[in-house]
Amino acid sequence: MRYGFLGPETTFTHQALLQALTEIPEEFRATEPELVPFASVATATTDLIAGDIDALMAPIENSVEGGVSGTLDVLAATDSITIVAEQTVQITFVLAAREQTALEQLTTVSSHPHAQAQVQGWLRTNVPGANIAAASSTAAAARDLASMSEDEAWGHAAVCSPLAAEHFGLTVLAEGIEDHAGAITRFVLVTREGRIPARTGSDKTTVVIQLPHNRSGALLEALEILGSNGVNMSRIESRPVGDFLGRYSFSLDLEGHIEDRRVSAALRSLHRLCPVVHYLGSYPRVDGEQPEVREDFADGAYDEAHDWLARLTDMITPADPTTEI
């Protein structure tokens, strides 16, 4: 199998993929995986749908900055892919340069915008005069700096992982520069639409919904559907649909699997309410936690209610077509 990731090598996405390859459901593993770096999640998704790669690892959520907009927008716009696993990576950053440089001599610091947001406090305090430049990934910032000539690299630094700094031969100027120690980024492994991992009892289900336009209380109705079926959300993100101002889709992570009666009942009701529902997959939780399910929301309670109603409907006397009403 060919697995895509946000490259180059040594990005946090690359680390997440390496971790996941030993932990994902067996049917999605490969004995000799080929790892393919991409410059963006959107490009990798295009190749995934075209069949050029078999799976894609992408960042979706950070414990400090929230949802990763690039991934959320791609998932919201694509209904032919399926999330089959998740992985988390603890995030720590270093400031690295080609050679030992005093912080006050730095003129430019480059990194991925999401990384910049996680170290902005440290940068304001320690390199207030430096220009902050965007890179396609933290590893790309390190790689580009390493490829510069000595003259070009003077005054430049990159915010990257310790692994990237080591891999590209950079000198670490400062360690642990993240504003929030212990930050975690969550990643999802995506395949083309098809197989869904079996229920484990510790699962998540991800969907993207669009609510009826200009309908008062539509979001409340959607949330009440989840609540009335005992389905807890672990994440909700709004993203613009893009067709005109004021239109948003909502990306939801639900606790449970589509095989759970409470989850399937909620999805059926959301499908009735919402003009668009993208089901993006049910997959094992990386933390192994199992949700607390009330007795009246257990599978058995739904099955008993279904059987009870079936017995009642079986008692209905067929109408006589010759009888006038």
PDB file of N, CA and C in Angstrom, residues 257-321:
ATOM      1  N   HIS A 257     -20.036   4.033  17.268  1.00  0.00           N
ATOM      2  CA  HIS A 257     -19.862   3.442  15.940  1.00  0.00           C
ATOM      3  C   HIS A 257     -21.204   3.414  15.231  1.00  0.00           C
ATOM      4  N   ILE A 258     -21.174   3.437  13.903  1.00  0.00           N
ATOM      5  CA  ILE A 258     -22.423   3.414  13.144  1.00  0.00           C
ATOM      6  C   ILE A 258     -23.235   2.157  13.435  1.00  0.00           C
ATOM      7  N   GLU A 259     -22.584   1.087  13.902  1.00  0.00           N
ATOM      8  CA  GLU A 259     -23.301  -0.129  14.292  1.00  0.00           C
ATOM      9  C   GLU A 259     -24.038   0.022  15.618  1.00  0.00           C
ATOM     10  N   ASP A 260     -23.662   0.998  16.435  1.00  0.00           N
ATOM     11  CA  ASP A 260     -24.392   1.247  17.673  1.00  0.00           C
ATOM     12  C   ASP A 260     -25.773   1.779  17.319  1.00  0.00           C
ATOM     13  N   ARG A 261     -26.815   1.207  17.907  1.00  0.00           N
ATOM     14  CA  ARG A 261     -28.185   1.600  17.547  1.00  0.00           C
ATOM     15  C   ARG A 261     -28.421   3.085  17.801  1.00  0.00           C
ATOM     16  N   ARG A 262     -27.884   3.618  18.896  1.00  0.00           N
ATOM     17  CA  ARG A 262     -28.108   5.025  19.218  1.00  0.00           C
ATOM     18  C   ARG A 262     -27.472   5.936  18.166  1.00  0.00           C
ATOM     19  N   VAL A 263     -26.294   5.543  17.635  1.00  0.00           N
ATOM     20  CA  VAL A 263     -25.621   6.350  16.612  1.00  0.00           C
ATOM     21  C   VAL A 263     -26.371   6.254  15.291  1.00  0.00           C
ATOM     22  N   SER A 264     -26.753   5.047  14.902  1.00  0.00           N
ATOM     23  CA  SER A 264     -27.465   4.892  13.626  1.00  0.00           C
ATOM     24  C   SER A 264     -28.820   5.603  13.663  1.00  0.00           C
ATOM     25  N   ALA A 265     -29.506   5.562  14.807  1.00  0.00           N
ATOM     26  CA  ALA A 265     -30.786   6.265  14.920  1.00  0.00           C
ATOM     27  C   ALA A 265     -30.581   7.773  14.792  1.00  0.00           C
ATOM     28  N   ALA A 266     -29.520   8.295  15.413  1.00  0.00           N
ATOM     29  CA  ALA A 266     -29.244   9.723  15.310  1.00  0.00           C
ATOM     30  C   ALA A 266     -28.908  10.118  13.875  1.00  0.00           C
ATOM     31  N   LEU A 267     -28.114   9.271  13.179  1.00  0.00           N
ATOM     32  CA  LEU A 267     -27.753   9.589  11.797  1.00  0.00           C
ATOM     33  C   LEU A 267     -28.973   9.573  10.889  1.00  0.00           C
ATOM     34  N   ARG A 268     -29.899   8.637  11.121  1.00  0.00           N
ATOM     35  CA  ARG A 268     -31.126   8.625  10.310  1.00  0.00           C
ATOM     36  C   ARG A 268     -31.903   9.926  10.485  1.00  0.00           C
ATOM     37  N   SER A 269     -32.009  10.392  11.718  1.00  0.00           N
ATOM     38  CA  SER A 269     -32.753  11.627  11.966  1.00  0.00           C
ATOM     39  C   SER A 269     -32.025  12.841  11.408  1.00  0.00           C
ATOM     40  N   LEU A 270     -30.702  12.869  11.505  1.00  0.00           N
ATOM     41  CA  LEU A 270     -29.949  13.974  10.901  1.00  0.00           C
ATOM     42  C   LEU A 270     -30.132  13.997   9.390  1.00  0.00           C
ATOM     43  N   HIS A 271     -30.213  12.823   8.791  1.00  0.00           N
ATOM     44  CA  HIS A 271     -30.410  12.744   7.339  1.00  0.00           C
ATOM     45  C   HIS A 271     -31.766  13.320   6.947  1.00  0.00           C
ATOM     46  N   ARG A 272     -32.765  13.170   7.792  1.00  0.00           N
ATOM     47  CA  ARG A 272     -34.085  13.756   7.520  1.00  0.00           C
ATOM     48  C   ARG A 272     -34.051  15.268   7.666  1.00  0.00           C
ATOM     49  N   LEU A 273     -33.306  15.747   8.662  1.00  0.00           N
ATOM     50  CA  LEU A 273     -33.275  17.186   8.940  1.00  0.00           C
ATOM     51  C   LEU A 273     -32.384  17.947   7.969  1.00  0.00           C
ATOM     52  N   CYS A 274     -31.210  17.415   7.660  1.00  0.00           N
ATOM     53  CA  CYS A 274     -30.178  18.169   6.965  1.00  0.00           C
ATOM     54  C   CYS A 274     -30.195  17.895   5.461  1.00  0.00           C
ATOM     55  N   PRO A 275     -30.043  18.931   4.639  1.00  0.00           N
ATOM     56  CA  PRO A 275     -29.984  18.722   3.190  1.00  0.00           C
ATOM     57  C   PRO A 275     -28.723  17.977   2.754  1.00  0.00           C
ATOM     58  N   VAL A 276     -27.645  18.059   3.540  1.00  0.00           N
ATOM     59  CA  VAL A 276     -26.395  17.367   3.218  1.00  0.00           C
ATOM     60  C   VAL A 276     -25.852  16.712   4.484  1.00  0.00           C
ATOM     61  N   VAL A 277     -25.559  15.420   4.396  1.00  0.00           N
ATOM     62  CA  VAL A 277     -24.869  14.697   5.467  1.00  0.00           C
ATOM     63  C   VAL A 277     -23.758  13.872   4.828  1.00  0.00           C
ATOM     64  N   HIS A 278     -22.508  14.220   5.130  1.00  0.00           N
ATOM     65  CA  HIS A 278     -21.366  13.419   4.672  1.00  0.00           C
ATOM     66  C   HIS A 278     -20.948  12.503   5.818  1.00  0.00           C
ATOM     67  N   TYR A 279     -21.093  11.205   5.623  1.00  0.00           N
ATOM     68  CA  TYR A 279     -20.593  10.241   6.598  1.00  0.00           C
ATOM     69  C   TYR A 279     -19.133   9.967   6.260  1.00  0.00           C
ATOM     70  N   LEU A 280     -18.236  10.271   7.192  1.00  0.00           N
ATOM     71  CA  LEU A 280     -16.806  10.161   6.923  1.00  0.00           C
ATOM     72  C   LEU A 280     -16.147   8.972   7.603  1.00  0.00           C
ATOM     73  N   GLY A 281     -16.930   8.193   8.355  1.00  0.00           N
ATOM     74  CA  GLY A 281     -16.349   6.964   8.882  1.00  0.00           C
ATOM     75  C   GLY A 281     -16.573   6.741  10.363  1.00  0.00           C
ATOM     76  N   SER A 282     -16.502   5.479  10.759  1.00  0.00           N
ATOM     77  CA  SER A 282     -16.472   5.047  12.152  1.00  0.00           C
ATOM     78  C   SER A 282     -15.187   4.254  12.336  1.00  0.00           C
ATOM     79  N   TYR A 283     -14.460   4.521  13.402  1.00  0.00           N
ATOM     80  CA  TYR A 283     -13.104   3.976  13.529  1.00  0.00           C
ATOM     81  C   TYR A 283     -12.726   3.903  15.004  1.00  0.00           C
ATOM     82  N   PRO A 284     -11.732   3.066  15.348  1.00  0.00           N
ATOM     83  CA  PRO A 284     -11.335   2.915  16.753  1.00  0.00           C
ATOM     84  C   PRO A 284     -10.729   4.196  17.316  1.00  0.00           C
ATOM     85  N   ARG A 285     -11.060   4.491  18.577  1.00  0.00           N
ATOM     86  CA  ARG A 285     -10.451   5.623  19.271  1.00  0.00           C
ATOM     87  C   ARG A 285      -9.028   5.270  19.657  1.00  0.00           C
ATOM     88  N   VAL A 286      -8.118   6.207  19.491  1.00  0.00           N
ATOM     89  CA  VAL A 286      -6.715   5.935  19.805  1.00  0.00           C
ATOM     90  C   VAL A 286      -6.485   5.840  21.309  1.00  0.00           C
ATOM     91  N   ASP A 287      -7.347   6.502  22.114  1.00  0.00           N
ATOM     92  CA  ASP A 287      -7.163   6.465  23.566  1.00  0.00           C
ATOM     93  C   ASP A 287      -7.819   5.256  24.221  1.00  0.00           C
ATOM     94  N   GLY A 288      -8.607   4.494  23.455  1.00  0.00           N
ATOM     95  CA  GLY A 288      -9.225   3.285  23.978  1.00  0.00           C
ATOM     96  C   GLY A 288     -10.362   3.509  24.953  1.00  0.00           C
ATOM     97  N   GLU A 289     -10.761   4.758  25.181  1.00  0.00           N
ATOM     98  CA  GLU A 289     -11.832   5.032  26.139  1.00  0.00           C
ATOM     99  C   GLU A 289     -13.185   4.572  25.593  1.00  0.00           C
ATOM    100  N   GLN A 290     -14.020   4.055  26.496  1.00  0.00           N
ATOM    101  CA  GLN A 290     -15.363   3.613  26.125  1.00  0.00           C
ATOM    102  C   GLN A 290     -16.383   4.575  26.720  1.00  0.00           C
ATOM    103  N   PRO A 291     -17.351   5.009  25.917  1.00  0.00           N
ATOM    104  CA  PRO A 291     -18.350   5.946  26.438  1.00  0.00           C
ATOM    105  C   PRO A 291     -19.274   5.277  27.456  1.00  0.00           C
ATOM    106  N   GLU A 292     -19.761   6.055  28.401  1.00  0.00           N
ATOM    107  CA  GLU A 292     -20.757   5.552  29.339  1.00  0.00           C
ATOM    108  C   GLU A 292     -22.127   5.679  28.677  1.00  0.00           C
ATOM    109  N   VAL A 293     -22.775   4.547  28.459  1.00  0.00           N
ATOM    110  CA  VAL A 293     -24.058   4.523  27.750  1.00  0.00           C
ATOM    111  C   VAL A 293     -25.159   4.155  28.733  1.00  0.00           C
ATOM    112  N   ARG A 294     -26.143   5.015  28.858  1.00  0.00           N
ATOM    113  CA  ARG A 294     -27.273   4.722  29.731  1.00  0.00           C
ATOM    114  C   ARG A 294     -28.024   3.503  29.230  1.00  0.00           C
ATOM    115  N   GLU A 295     -28.686   2.834  30.150  1.00  0.00           N
ATOM    116  CA  GLU A 295     -29.402   1.598  29.802  1.00  0.00           C
ATOM    117  C   GLU A 295     -30.443   1.821  28.717  1.00  0.00           C
ATOM    118  N   ASP A 296     -31.120   2.969  28.750  1.00  0.00           N
ATOM    119  CA  ASP A 296     -32.171   3.228  27.769  1.00  0.00           C
ATOM    120  C   ASP A 296     -31.607   3.605  26.398  1.00  0.00           C
ATOM    121  N   PHE A 297     -30.290   3.770  26.301  1.00  0.00           N
ATOM    122  CA  PHE A 297     -29.664   4.025  25.004  1.00  0.00           C
ATOM    123  C   PHE A 297     -28.836   2.840  24.513  1.00  0.00           C
ATOM    124  N   ALA A 298     -28.861   1.747  25.231  1.00  0.00           N
ATOM    125  CA  ALA A 298     -28.130   0.558  24.823  1.00  0.00           C
ATOM    126  C   ALA A 298     -28.798  -0.083  23.613  1.00  0.00           C
ATOM    127  N   ASP A 299     -28.048  -0.899  22.874  1.00  0.00           N
ATOM    128  CA  ASP A 299     -28.600  -1.558  21.682  1.00  0.00           C
ATOM    129  C   ASP A 299     -29.870  -2.327  22.012  1.00  0.00           C
ATOM    130  N   GLY A 300     -29.858  -3.031  23.153  1.00  0.00           N
ATOM    131  CA  GLY A 300     -31.012  -3.843  23.528  1.00  0.00           C
ATOM    132  C   GLY A 300     -32.285  -3.034  23.681  1.00  0.00           C
ATOM    133  N   ALA A 301     -32.163  -1.806  24.194  1.00  0.00           N
ATOM    134  CA  ALA A 301     -33.340  -0.955  24.368  1.00  0.00           C
ATOM    135  C   ALA A 301     -33.935  -0.567  23.021  1.00  0.00           C
ATOM    136  N   TYR A 302     -33.086  -0.271  22.044  1.00  0.00           N
ATOM    137  CA  TYR A 302     -33.577   0.058  20.695  1.00  0.00           C
ATOM    138  C   TYR A 302     -34.212  -1.169  20.046  1.00  0.00           C
ATOM    139  N   ASP A 303     -33.609  -2.337  20.223  1.00  0.00           N
ATOM    140  CA  ASP A 303     -34.156  -3.561  19.629  1.00  0.00           C
ATOM    141  C   ASP A 303     -35.512  -3.900  20.233  1.00  0.00           C
ATOM    142  N   GLU A 304     -35.637  -3.750  21.558  1.00  0.00           N
ATOM    143  CA  GLU A 304     -36.926  -4.035  22.212  1.00  0.00           C
ATOM    144  C   GLU A 304     -38.000  -3.076  21.719  1.00  0.00           C
ATOM    145  N   ALA A 305     -37.647  -1.793  21.575  1.00  0.00           N
ATOM    146  CA  ALA A 305     -38.621  -0.814  21.094  1.00  0.00           C
ATOM    147  C   ALA A 305     -39.042  -1.135  19.662  1.00  0.00           C
ATOM    148  N   HIS A 306     -38.076  -1.558  18.832  1.00  0.00           N
ATOM    149  CA  HIS A 306     -38.389  -1.924  17.451  1.00  0.00           C
ATOM    150  C   HIS A 306     -39.328  -3.121  17.412  1.00  0.00           C
ATOM    151  N   ASP A 307     -39.050  -4.148  18.211  1.00  0.00           N
ATOM    152  CA  ASP A 307     -39.885  -5.350  18.225  1.00  0.00           C
ATOM    153  C   ASP A 307     -41.285  -5.043  18.754  1.00  0.00           C
ATOM    154  N   TRP A 308     -41.362  -4.184  19.769  1.00  0.00           N
ATOM    155  CA  TRP A 308     -42.658  -3.805  20.336  1.00  0.00           C
ATOM    156  C   TRP A 308     -43.534  -3.128  19.296  1.00  0.00           C
ATOM    157  N   LEU A 309     -42.947  -2.177  18.558  1.00  0.00           N
ATOM    158  CA  LEU A 309     -43.716  -1.465  17.547  1.00  0.00           C
ATOM    159  C   LEU A 309     -44.096  -2.403  16.398  1.00  0.00           C
ATOM    160  N   ALA A 310     -43.200  -3.339  16.053  1.00  0.00           N
ATOM    161  CA  ALA A 310     -43.501  -4.295  14.986  1.00  0.00           C
ATOM    162  C   ALA A 310     -44.701  -5.162  15.344  1.00  0.00           C
ATOM    163  N   ARG A 311     -44.789  -5.563  16.621  1.00  0.00           N
ATOM    164  CA  ARG A 311     -45.935  -6.364  17.044  1.00  0.00           C
ATOM    165  C   ARG A 311     -47.223  -5.571  16.923  1.00  0.00           C
ATOM    166  N   LEU A 312     -47.187  -4.300  17.246  1.00  0.00           N
ATOM    167  CA  LEU A 312     -48.388  -3.472  17.137  1.00  0.00           C
ATOM    168  C   LEU A 312     -48.810  -3.297  15.683  1.00  0.00           C
ATOM    169  N   THR A 313     -47.847  -3.012  14.817  1.00  0.00           N
ATOM    170  CA  THR A 313     -48.202  -2.798  13.414  1.00  0.00           C
ATOM    171  C   THR A 313     -48.694  -4.087  12.758  1.00  0.00           C
ATOM    172  N   ASP A 314     -48.240  -5.239  13.260  1.00  0.00           N
ATOM    173  CA  ASP A 314     -48.738  -6.507  12.725  1.00  0.00           C
ATOM    174  C   ASP A 314     -50.217  -6.707  13.024  1.00  0.00           C
ATOM    175  N   MET A 315     -50.733  -5.982  14.033  1.00  0.00           N
ATOM    176  CA  MET A 315     -52.134  -6.132  14.436  1.00  0.00           C
ATOM    177  C   MET A 315     -53.075  -5.266  13.608  1.00  0.00           C
ATOM    178  N   ILE A 316     -52.520  -4.437  12.742  1.00  0.00           N
ATOM    179  CA  ILE A 316     -53.357  -3.547  11.942  1.00  0.00           C
ATOM    180  C   ILE A 316     -54.136  -4.361  10.919  1.00  0.00           C
ATOM    181  N   THR A 317     -55.429  -4.152  10.882  1.00  0.00           N
ATOM    182  CA  THR A 317     -56.291  -4.858   9.930  1.00  0.00           C
ATOM    183  C   THR A 317     -56.192  -4.193   8.562  1.00  0.00           C
ATOM    184  N   PRO A 318     -55.859  -4.945   7.537  1.00  0.00           N
ATOM    185  CA  PRO A 318     -55.786  -4.347   6.196  1.00  0.00           C
ATOM    186  C   PRO A 318     -57.113  -3.709   5.801  1.00  0.00           C
ATOM    187  N   ALA A 319     -57.068  -2.579   5.153  1.00  0.00           N
ATOM    188  CA  ALA A 319     -58.290  -1.884   4.750  1.00  0.00           C
ATOM    189  C   ALA A 319     -58.995  -2.659   3.645  1.00  0.00           C
ATOM    190  N   ASP A 320     -60.303  -2.702   3.705  1.00  0.00           N
ATOM    191  CA  ASP A 320     -61.103  -3.329   2.658  1.00  0.00           C
ATOM    192  C   ASP A 320     -61.282  -2.320   1.528  1.00  0.00           C
ATOM    193  N   PRO A 321     -60.750  -2.619   0.343  1.00  0.00           N
ATOM    194  CA  PRO A 321     -60.841  -1.639  -0.748  1.00  0.00           C
ATOM    195  C   PRO A 321     -62.274  -1.322  -1.173  1.00  0.00           C
TER     196      PRO A 321
END
